[in-house]
CSV table of C-alpha atoms and ligand atoms in Angstrom, one decimal:
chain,number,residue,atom,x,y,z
A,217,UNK,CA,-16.4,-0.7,-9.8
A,218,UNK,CA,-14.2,-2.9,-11.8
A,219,UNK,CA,-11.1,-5.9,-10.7
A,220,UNK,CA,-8.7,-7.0,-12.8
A,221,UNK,CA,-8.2,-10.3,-13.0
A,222,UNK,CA,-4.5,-11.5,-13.7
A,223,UNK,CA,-4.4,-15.2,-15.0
A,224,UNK,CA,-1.9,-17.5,-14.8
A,225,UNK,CA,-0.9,-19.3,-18.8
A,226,UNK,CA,-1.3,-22.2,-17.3
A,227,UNK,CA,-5.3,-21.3,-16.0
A,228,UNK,CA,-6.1,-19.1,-19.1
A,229,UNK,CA,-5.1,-22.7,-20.9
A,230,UNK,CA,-7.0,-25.2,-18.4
A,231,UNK,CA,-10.3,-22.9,-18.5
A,232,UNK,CA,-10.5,-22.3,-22.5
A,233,UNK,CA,-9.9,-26.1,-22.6
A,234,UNK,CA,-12.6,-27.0,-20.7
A,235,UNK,CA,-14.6,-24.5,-22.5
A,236,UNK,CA,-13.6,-26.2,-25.8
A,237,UNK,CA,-15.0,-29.7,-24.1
A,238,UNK,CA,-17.7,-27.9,-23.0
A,239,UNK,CA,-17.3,-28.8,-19.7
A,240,UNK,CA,-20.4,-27.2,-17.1
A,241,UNK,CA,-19.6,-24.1,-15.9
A,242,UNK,CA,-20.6,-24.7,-12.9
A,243,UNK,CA,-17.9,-27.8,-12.5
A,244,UNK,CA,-15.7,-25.0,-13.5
A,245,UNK,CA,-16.5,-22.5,-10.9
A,246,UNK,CA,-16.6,-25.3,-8.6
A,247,UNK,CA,-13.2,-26.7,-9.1
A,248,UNK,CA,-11.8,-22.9,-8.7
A,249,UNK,CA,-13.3,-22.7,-5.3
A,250,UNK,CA,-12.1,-25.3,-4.5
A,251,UNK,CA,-8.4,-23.9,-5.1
A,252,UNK,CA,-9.2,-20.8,-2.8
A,253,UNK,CA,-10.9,-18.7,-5.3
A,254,UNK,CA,-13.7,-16.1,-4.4
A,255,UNK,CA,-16.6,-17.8,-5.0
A,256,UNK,CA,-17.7,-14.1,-7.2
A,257,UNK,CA,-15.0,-14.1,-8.9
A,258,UNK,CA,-14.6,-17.6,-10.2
A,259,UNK,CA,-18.2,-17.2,-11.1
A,260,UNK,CA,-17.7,-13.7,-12.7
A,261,UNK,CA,-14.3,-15.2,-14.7
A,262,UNK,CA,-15.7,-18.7,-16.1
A,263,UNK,CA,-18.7,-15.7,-17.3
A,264,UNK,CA,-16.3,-13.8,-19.1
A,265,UNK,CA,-14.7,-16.6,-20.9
A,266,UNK,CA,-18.5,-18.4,-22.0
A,267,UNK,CA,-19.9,-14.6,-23.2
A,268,UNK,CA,-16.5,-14.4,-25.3
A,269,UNK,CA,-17.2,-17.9,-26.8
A,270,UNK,CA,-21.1,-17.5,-27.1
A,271,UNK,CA,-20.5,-13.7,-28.6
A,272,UNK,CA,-17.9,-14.5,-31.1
A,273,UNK,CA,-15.5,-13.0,-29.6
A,274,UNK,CA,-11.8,-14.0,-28.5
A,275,UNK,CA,-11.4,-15.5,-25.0
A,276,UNK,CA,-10.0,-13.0,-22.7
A,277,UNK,CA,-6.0,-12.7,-22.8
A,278,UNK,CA,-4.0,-13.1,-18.9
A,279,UNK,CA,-5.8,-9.8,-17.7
A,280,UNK,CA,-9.4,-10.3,-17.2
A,281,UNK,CA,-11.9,-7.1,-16.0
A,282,UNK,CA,-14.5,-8.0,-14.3
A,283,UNK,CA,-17.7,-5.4,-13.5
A,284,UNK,CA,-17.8,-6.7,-9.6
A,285,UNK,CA,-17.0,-5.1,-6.3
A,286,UNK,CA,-13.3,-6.6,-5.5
A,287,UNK,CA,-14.0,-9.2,-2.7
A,288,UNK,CA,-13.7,-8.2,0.8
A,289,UNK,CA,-10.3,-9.6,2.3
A,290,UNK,CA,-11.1,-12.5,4.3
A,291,UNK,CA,-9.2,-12.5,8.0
A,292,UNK,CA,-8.1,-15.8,9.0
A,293,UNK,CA,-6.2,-16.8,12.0
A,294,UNK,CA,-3.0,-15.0,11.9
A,295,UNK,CA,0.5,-16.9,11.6
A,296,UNK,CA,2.3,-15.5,13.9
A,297,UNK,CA,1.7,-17.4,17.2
A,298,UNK,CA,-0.7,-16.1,19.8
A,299,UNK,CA,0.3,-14.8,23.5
A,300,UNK,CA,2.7,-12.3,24.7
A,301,UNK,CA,5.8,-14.5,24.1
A,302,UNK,CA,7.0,-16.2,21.0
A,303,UNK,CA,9.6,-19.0,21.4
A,304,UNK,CA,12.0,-19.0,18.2
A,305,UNK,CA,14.6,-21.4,18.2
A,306,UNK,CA,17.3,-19.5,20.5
A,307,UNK,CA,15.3,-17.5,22.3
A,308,UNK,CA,12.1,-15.7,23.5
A,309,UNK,CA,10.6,-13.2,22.2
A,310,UNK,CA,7.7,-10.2,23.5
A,311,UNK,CA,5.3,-9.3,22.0
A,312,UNK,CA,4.8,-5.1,22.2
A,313,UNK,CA,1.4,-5.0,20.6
A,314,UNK,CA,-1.1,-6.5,18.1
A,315,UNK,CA,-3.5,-5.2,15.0
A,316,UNK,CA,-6.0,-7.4,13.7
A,317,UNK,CA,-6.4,-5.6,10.5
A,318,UNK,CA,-3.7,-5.6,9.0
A,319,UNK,CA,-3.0,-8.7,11.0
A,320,UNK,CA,0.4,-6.9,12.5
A,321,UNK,CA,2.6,-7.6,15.6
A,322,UNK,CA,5.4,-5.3,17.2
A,323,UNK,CA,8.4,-7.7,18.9
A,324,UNK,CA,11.2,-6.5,21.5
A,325,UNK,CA,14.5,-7.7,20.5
A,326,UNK,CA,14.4,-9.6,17.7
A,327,UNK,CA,17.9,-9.1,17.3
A,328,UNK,CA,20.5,-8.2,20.0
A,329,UNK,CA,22.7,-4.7,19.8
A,330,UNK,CA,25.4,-7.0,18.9
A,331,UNK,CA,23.3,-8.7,15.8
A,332,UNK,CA,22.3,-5.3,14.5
A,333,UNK,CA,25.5,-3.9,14.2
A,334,UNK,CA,27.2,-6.9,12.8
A,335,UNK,CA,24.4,-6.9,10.0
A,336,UNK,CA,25.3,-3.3,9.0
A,337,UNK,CA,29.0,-3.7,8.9
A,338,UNK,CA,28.7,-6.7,6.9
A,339,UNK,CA,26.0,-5.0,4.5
A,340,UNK,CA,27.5,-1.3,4.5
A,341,UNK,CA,30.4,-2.2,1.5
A,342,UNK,CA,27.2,-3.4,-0.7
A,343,UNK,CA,24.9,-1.3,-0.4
A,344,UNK,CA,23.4,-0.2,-4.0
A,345,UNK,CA,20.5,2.5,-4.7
A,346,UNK,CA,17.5,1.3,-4.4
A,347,UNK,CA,15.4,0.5,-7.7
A,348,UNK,CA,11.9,0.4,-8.7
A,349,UNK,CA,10.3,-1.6,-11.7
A,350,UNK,CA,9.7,0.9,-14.6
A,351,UNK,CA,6.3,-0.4,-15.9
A,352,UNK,CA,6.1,0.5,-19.6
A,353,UNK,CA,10.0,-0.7,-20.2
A,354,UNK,CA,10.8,-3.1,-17.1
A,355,UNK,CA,13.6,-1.9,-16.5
A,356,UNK,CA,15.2,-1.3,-13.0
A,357,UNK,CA,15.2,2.8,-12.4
A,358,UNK,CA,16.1,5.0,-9.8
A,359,UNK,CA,13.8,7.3,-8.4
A,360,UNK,CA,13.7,10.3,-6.1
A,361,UNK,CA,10.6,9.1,-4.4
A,362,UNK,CA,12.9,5.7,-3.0
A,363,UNK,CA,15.4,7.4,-1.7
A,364,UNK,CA,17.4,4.4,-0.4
A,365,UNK,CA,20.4,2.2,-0.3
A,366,UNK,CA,20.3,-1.9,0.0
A,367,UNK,CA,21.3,-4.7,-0.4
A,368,UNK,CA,20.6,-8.8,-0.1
A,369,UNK,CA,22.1,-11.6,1.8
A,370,UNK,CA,21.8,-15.1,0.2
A,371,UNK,CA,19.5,-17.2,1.8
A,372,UNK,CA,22.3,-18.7,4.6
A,373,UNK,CA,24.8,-16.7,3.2
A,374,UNK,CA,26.6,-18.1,6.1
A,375,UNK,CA,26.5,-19.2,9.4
A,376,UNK,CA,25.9,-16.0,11.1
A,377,UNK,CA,22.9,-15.2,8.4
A,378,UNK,CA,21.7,-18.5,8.5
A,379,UNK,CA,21.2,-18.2,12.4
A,380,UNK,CA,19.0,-14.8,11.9
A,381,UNK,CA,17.5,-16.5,9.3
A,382,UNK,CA,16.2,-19.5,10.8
A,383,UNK,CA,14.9,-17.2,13.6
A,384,UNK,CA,13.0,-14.8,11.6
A,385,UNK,CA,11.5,-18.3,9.8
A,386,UNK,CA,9.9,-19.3,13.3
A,387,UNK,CA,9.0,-16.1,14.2
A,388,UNK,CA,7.0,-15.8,11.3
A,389,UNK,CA,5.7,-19.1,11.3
A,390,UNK,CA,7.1,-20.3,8.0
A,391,UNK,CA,9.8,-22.5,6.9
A,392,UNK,CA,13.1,-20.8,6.2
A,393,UNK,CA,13.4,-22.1,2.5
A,394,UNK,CA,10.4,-19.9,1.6
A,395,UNK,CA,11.7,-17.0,2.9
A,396,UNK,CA,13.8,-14.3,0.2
A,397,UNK,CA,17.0,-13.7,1.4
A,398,UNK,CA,17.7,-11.1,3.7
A,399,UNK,CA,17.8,-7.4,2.9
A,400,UNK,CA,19.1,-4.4,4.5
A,401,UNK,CA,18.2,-0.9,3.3
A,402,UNK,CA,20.0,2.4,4.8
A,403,UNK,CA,18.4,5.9,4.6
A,404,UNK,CA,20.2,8.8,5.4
A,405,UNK,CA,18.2,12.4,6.2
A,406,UNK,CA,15.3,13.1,3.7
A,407,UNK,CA,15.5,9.3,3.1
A,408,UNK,CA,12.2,7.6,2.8
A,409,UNK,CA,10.0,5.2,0.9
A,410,UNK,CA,6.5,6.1,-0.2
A,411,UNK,CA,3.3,4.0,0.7
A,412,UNK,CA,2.9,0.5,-1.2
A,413,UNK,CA,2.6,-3.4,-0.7
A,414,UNK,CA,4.7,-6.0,0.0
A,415,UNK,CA,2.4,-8.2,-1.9
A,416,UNK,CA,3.9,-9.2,-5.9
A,417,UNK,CA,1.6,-7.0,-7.9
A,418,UNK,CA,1.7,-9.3,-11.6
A,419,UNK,CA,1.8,-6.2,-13.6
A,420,UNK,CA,5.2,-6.5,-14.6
A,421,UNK,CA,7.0,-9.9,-16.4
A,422,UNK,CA,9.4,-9.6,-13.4
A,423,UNK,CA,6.8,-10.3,-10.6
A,424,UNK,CA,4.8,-12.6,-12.6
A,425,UNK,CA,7.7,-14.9,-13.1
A,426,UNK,CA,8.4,-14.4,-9.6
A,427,UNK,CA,5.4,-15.4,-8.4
A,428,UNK,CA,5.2,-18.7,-10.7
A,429,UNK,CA,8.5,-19.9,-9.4
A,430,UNK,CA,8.3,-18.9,-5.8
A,431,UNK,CA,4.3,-18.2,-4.9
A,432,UNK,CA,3.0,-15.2,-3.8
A,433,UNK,CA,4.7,-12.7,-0.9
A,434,UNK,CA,2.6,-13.5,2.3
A,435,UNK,CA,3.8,-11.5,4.9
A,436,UNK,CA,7.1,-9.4,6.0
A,437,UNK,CA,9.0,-8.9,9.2
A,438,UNK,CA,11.4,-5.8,9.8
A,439,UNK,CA,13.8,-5.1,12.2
A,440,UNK,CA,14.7,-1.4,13.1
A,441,UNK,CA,19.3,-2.2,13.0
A,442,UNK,CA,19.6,1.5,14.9
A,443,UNK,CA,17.3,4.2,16.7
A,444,UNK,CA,16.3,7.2,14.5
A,445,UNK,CA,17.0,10.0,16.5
A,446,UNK,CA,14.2,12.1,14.5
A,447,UNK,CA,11.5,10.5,12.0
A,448,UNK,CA,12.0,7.7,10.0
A,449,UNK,CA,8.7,5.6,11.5
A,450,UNK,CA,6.9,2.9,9.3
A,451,UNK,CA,3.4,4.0,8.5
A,452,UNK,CA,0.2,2.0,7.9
A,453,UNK,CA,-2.3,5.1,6.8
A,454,UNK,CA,-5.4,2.5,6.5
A,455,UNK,CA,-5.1,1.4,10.2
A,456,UNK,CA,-3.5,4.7,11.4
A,457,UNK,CA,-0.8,3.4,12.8
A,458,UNK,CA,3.0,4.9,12.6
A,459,UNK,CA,5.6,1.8,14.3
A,460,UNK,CA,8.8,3.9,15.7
A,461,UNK,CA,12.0,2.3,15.0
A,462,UNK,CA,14.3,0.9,17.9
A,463,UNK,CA,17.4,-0.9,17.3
A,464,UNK,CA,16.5,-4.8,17.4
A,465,UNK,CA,12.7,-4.2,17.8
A,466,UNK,CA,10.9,-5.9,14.8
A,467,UNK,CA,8.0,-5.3,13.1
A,468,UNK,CA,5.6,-8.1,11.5
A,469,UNK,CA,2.5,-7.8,9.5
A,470,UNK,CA,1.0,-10.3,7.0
A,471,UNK,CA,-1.4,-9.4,3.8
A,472,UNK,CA,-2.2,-12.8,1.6
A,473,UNK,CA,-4.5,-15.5,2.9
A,474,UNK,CA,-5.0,-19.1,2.2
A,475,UNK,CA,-7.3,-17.6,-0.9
A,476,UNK,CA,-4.8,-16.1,-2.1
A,477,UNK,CA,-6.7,-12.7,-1.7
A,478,UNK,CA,-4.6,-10.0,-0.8
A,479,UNK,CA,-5.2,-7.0,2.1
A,480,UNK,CA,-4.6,-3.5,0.7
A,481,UNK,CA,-5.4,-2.5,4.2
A,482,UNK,CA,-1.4,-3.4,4.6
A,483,UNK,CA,-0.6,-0.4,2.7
A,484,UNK,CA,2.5,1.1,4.5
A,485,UNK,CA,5.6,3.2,3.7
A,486,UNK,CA,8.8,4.9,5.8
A,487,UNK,CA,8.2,8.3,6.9
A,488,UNK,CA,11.5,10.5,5.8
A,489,UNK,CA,14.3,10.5,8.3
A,490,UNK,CA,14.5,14.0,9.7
A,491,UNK,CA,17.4,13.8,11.8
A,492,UNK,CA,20.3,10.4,12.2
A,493,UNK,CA,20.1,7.3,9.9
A,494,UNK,CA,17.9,4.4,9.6
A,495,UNK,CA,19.3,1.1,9.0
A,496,UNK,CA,16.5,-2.0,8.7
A,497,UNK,CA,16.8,-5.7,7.6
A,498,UNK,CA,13.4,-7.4,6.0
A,499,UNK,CA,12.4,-10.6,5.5
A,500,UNK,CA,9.6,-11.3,3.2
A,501,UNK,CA,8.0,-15.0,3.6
A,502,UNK,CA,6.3,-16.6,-0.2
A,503,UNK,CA,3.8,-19.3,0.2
A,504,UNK,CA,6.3,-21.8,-1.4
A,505,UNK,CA,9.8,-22.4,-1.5
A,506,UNK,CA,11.5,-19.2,-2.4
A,507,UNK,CA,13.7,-19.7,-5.9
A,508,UNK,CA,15.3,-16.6,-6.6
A,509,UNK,CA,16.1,-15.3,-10.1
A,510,UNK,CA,19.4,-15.8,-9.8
A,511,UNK,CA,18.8,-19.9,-10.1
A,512,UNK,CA,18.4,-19.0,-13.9
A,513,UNK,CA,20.2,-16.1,-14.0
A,514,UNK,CA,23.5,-16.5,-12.6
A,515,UNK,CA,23.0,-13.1,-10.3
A,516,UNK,CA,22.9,-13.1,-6.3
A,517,UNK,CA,19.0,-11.9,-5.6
A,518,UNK,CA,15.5,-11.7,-6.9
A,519,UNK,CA,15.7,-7.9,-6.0
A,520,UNK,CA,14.1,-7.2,-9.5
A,521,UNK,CA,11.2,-8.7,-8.4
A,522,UNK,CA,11.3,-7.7,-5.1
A,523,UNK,CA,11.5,-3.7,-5.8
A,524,UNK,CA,8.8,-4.3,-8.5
A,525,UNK,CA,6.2,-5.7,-6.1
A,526,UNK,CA,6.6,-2.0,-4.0
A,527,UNK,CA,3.4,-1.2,-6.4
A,528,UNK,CA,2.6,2.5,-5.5
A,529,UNK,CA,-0.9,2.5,-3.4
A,530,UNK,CA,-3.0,4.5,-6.0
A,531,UNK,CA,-2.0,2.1,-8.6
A,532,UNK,CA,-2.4,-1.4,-7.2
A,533,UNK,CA,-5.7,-0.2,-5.3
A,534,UNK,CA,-7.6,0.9,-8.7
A,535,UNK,CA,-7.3,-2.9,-9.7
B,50,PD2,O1,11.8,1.5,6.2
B,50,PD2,C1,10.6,1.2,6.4
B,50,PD2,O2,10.1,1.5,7.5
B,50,PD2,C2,9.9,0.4,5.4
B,50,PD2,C3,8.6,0.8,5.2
B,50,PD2,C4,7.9,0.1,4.3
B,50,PD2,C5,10.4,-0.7,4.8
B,50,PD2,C6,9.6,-1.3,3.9
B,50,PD2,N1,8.4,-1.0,3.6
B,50,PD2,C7,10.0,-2.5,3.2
B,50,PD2,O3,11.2,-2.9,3.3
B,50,PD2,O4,9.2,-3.2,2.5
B,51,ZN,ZN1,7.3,-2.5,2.4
């Protein structure tokens, strides 16, 4: 079995420089542990780029393949809080159940009745189809197997947002200026949204220069705005699990760790709406500050970078 190795410029750069200064390789591998990398495949990457060198050949480019068993996803302690209540800032909140892999938690009333249908009037006039990356062009595409509407709030939009911002922050254990701005997505019947991760898959330019501004996506809570009177659940097919939606419940699962491994065990999708509507709002936490596109770019959201991380299953697992 092979992994696919996707460097940063600014690694590629520091480890054919040290190459070039022939530093050890095992200071290398060393100093790559020591920034959270799997001990194989820091090992198995400083290899790649000293057989290049030694055969004459040219270092490897930002993808590096590597003949290795992809390293197992190391659990660490989850963080979400422990116990059956979790105190965010305005009120308290139970927990329904827990999974320890995929390190998921289901909550009872995230939001109030009163929340969830303010959130879909206020997103319902801005709703847009929902998009996915198209790999070989980049461009944003609709497709029949994301059959969706959405939209994003701005991070504090205002002071309503900010409120159910803040919350969903200590919730989720993270400080509200790395989490994306909200976003609601509607499905109407036959509406659904195939198996993938959360987790930015660097295939595409979009995610990559999402990921170097704003880190990696580390973990996602959703909360069900309405009940579905038929279908409509969110599936995790690795754990078996299928999470039914009802209005303010929420939904929180985690996938990247401290390595910065990621857990394809968090592999989940919405099963199509047979009967009513499904509303949802998400909030997807980075591991640093979140800096949307729009910074550079003049528009309101990163959503380019958010719909190109929903990697289909098949493709991100072959890596
Ligand atoms: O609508 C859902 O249940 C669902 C399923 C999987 C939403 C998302 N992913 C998402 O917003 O990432
Ligand atoms: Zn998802």
């Amino acid at each position: 079995m092979a992994i696919n190795v996707n460097l940063s410029i600014g690694l590629r750069a520091w480890i054919a420089d040290n190459l070039a200064r022939g530093a050890p390789p095992a200071a290398m591998i060393e100093a790559l542990v020591s920034r959270n990398f799997d001990p194989a495949v820091a090992g198995g990457l400083i290899d790649a780029f000293i057989s290049a060198q030694a055969g004459g050949r040219p270092l490897p480019e930002l993808k590096v393949r590597l003949d290795m068993e992809a390293p197992r996803y190391v659990y660490e302690a989850p963080r979400i809080a422990p116990g059956h209540v979790i105190r965010a800032c305005d009120r308290e909140i139970r927990v329904l159940q827990r999974l320890q892999s995929p390190v998921l938690a289901t909550l009872e009333r995230v939001l109030s009745d009163e929340e969830c249908e303010r959130l879909i009037g206020m997103a319902r006039p801005r709703l847009r189809r929902s998009t996915v990356i198209d790999a070989p062009t980049g461009a944003d595409v609709t497709v029949d197997r994301r059959s969706s509407e959405g939209m994003f709030f701005r991070l504090r939009e205002n002071p309503f947002i900010a409120q159910i911002d803040e919350r969903l922050a200590v919730i989720m254990n993270c400080p509200a200026e790395s989490g994306e701005g909200l976003q609601v997505l509607h499905y109407g019947p036959g509406g659904q949204y195939p198996p993938h991760f959360d987790f930015l898959v660097p295939s595409s330019p979009a995610s990559s220069r999402s990921i170097a501004r704003s880190g990696q996506r580390i973990s996602t809570l959703i909360v069900y705005l309405n009940d579905v009177i038929e279908g409509g659940e969110t599936l995790f097919p690795e754990a078996g699990l299928s999470v039914v939606p009802r209005r303010g419940n929420g939904l929180y699962f985690e996938y990247t760790n401290s390595r910065m491994q990621v857990d394809l065990r968090s592999a989940h999708g919405g099963a199509p709406v047979i009967r009513g509507e499904k509303w949802i709002v998400t909030k997807w936490m980075r591991s640093r500050k979140f800096v949307p596109a729009s910074d550079s770019q003049g528009g309101a959201t990163d959503a380019a970078a958010s719909t190109a991380v929903h990697g289909r299953v098949e493709a991100s697992a072959k890596k």
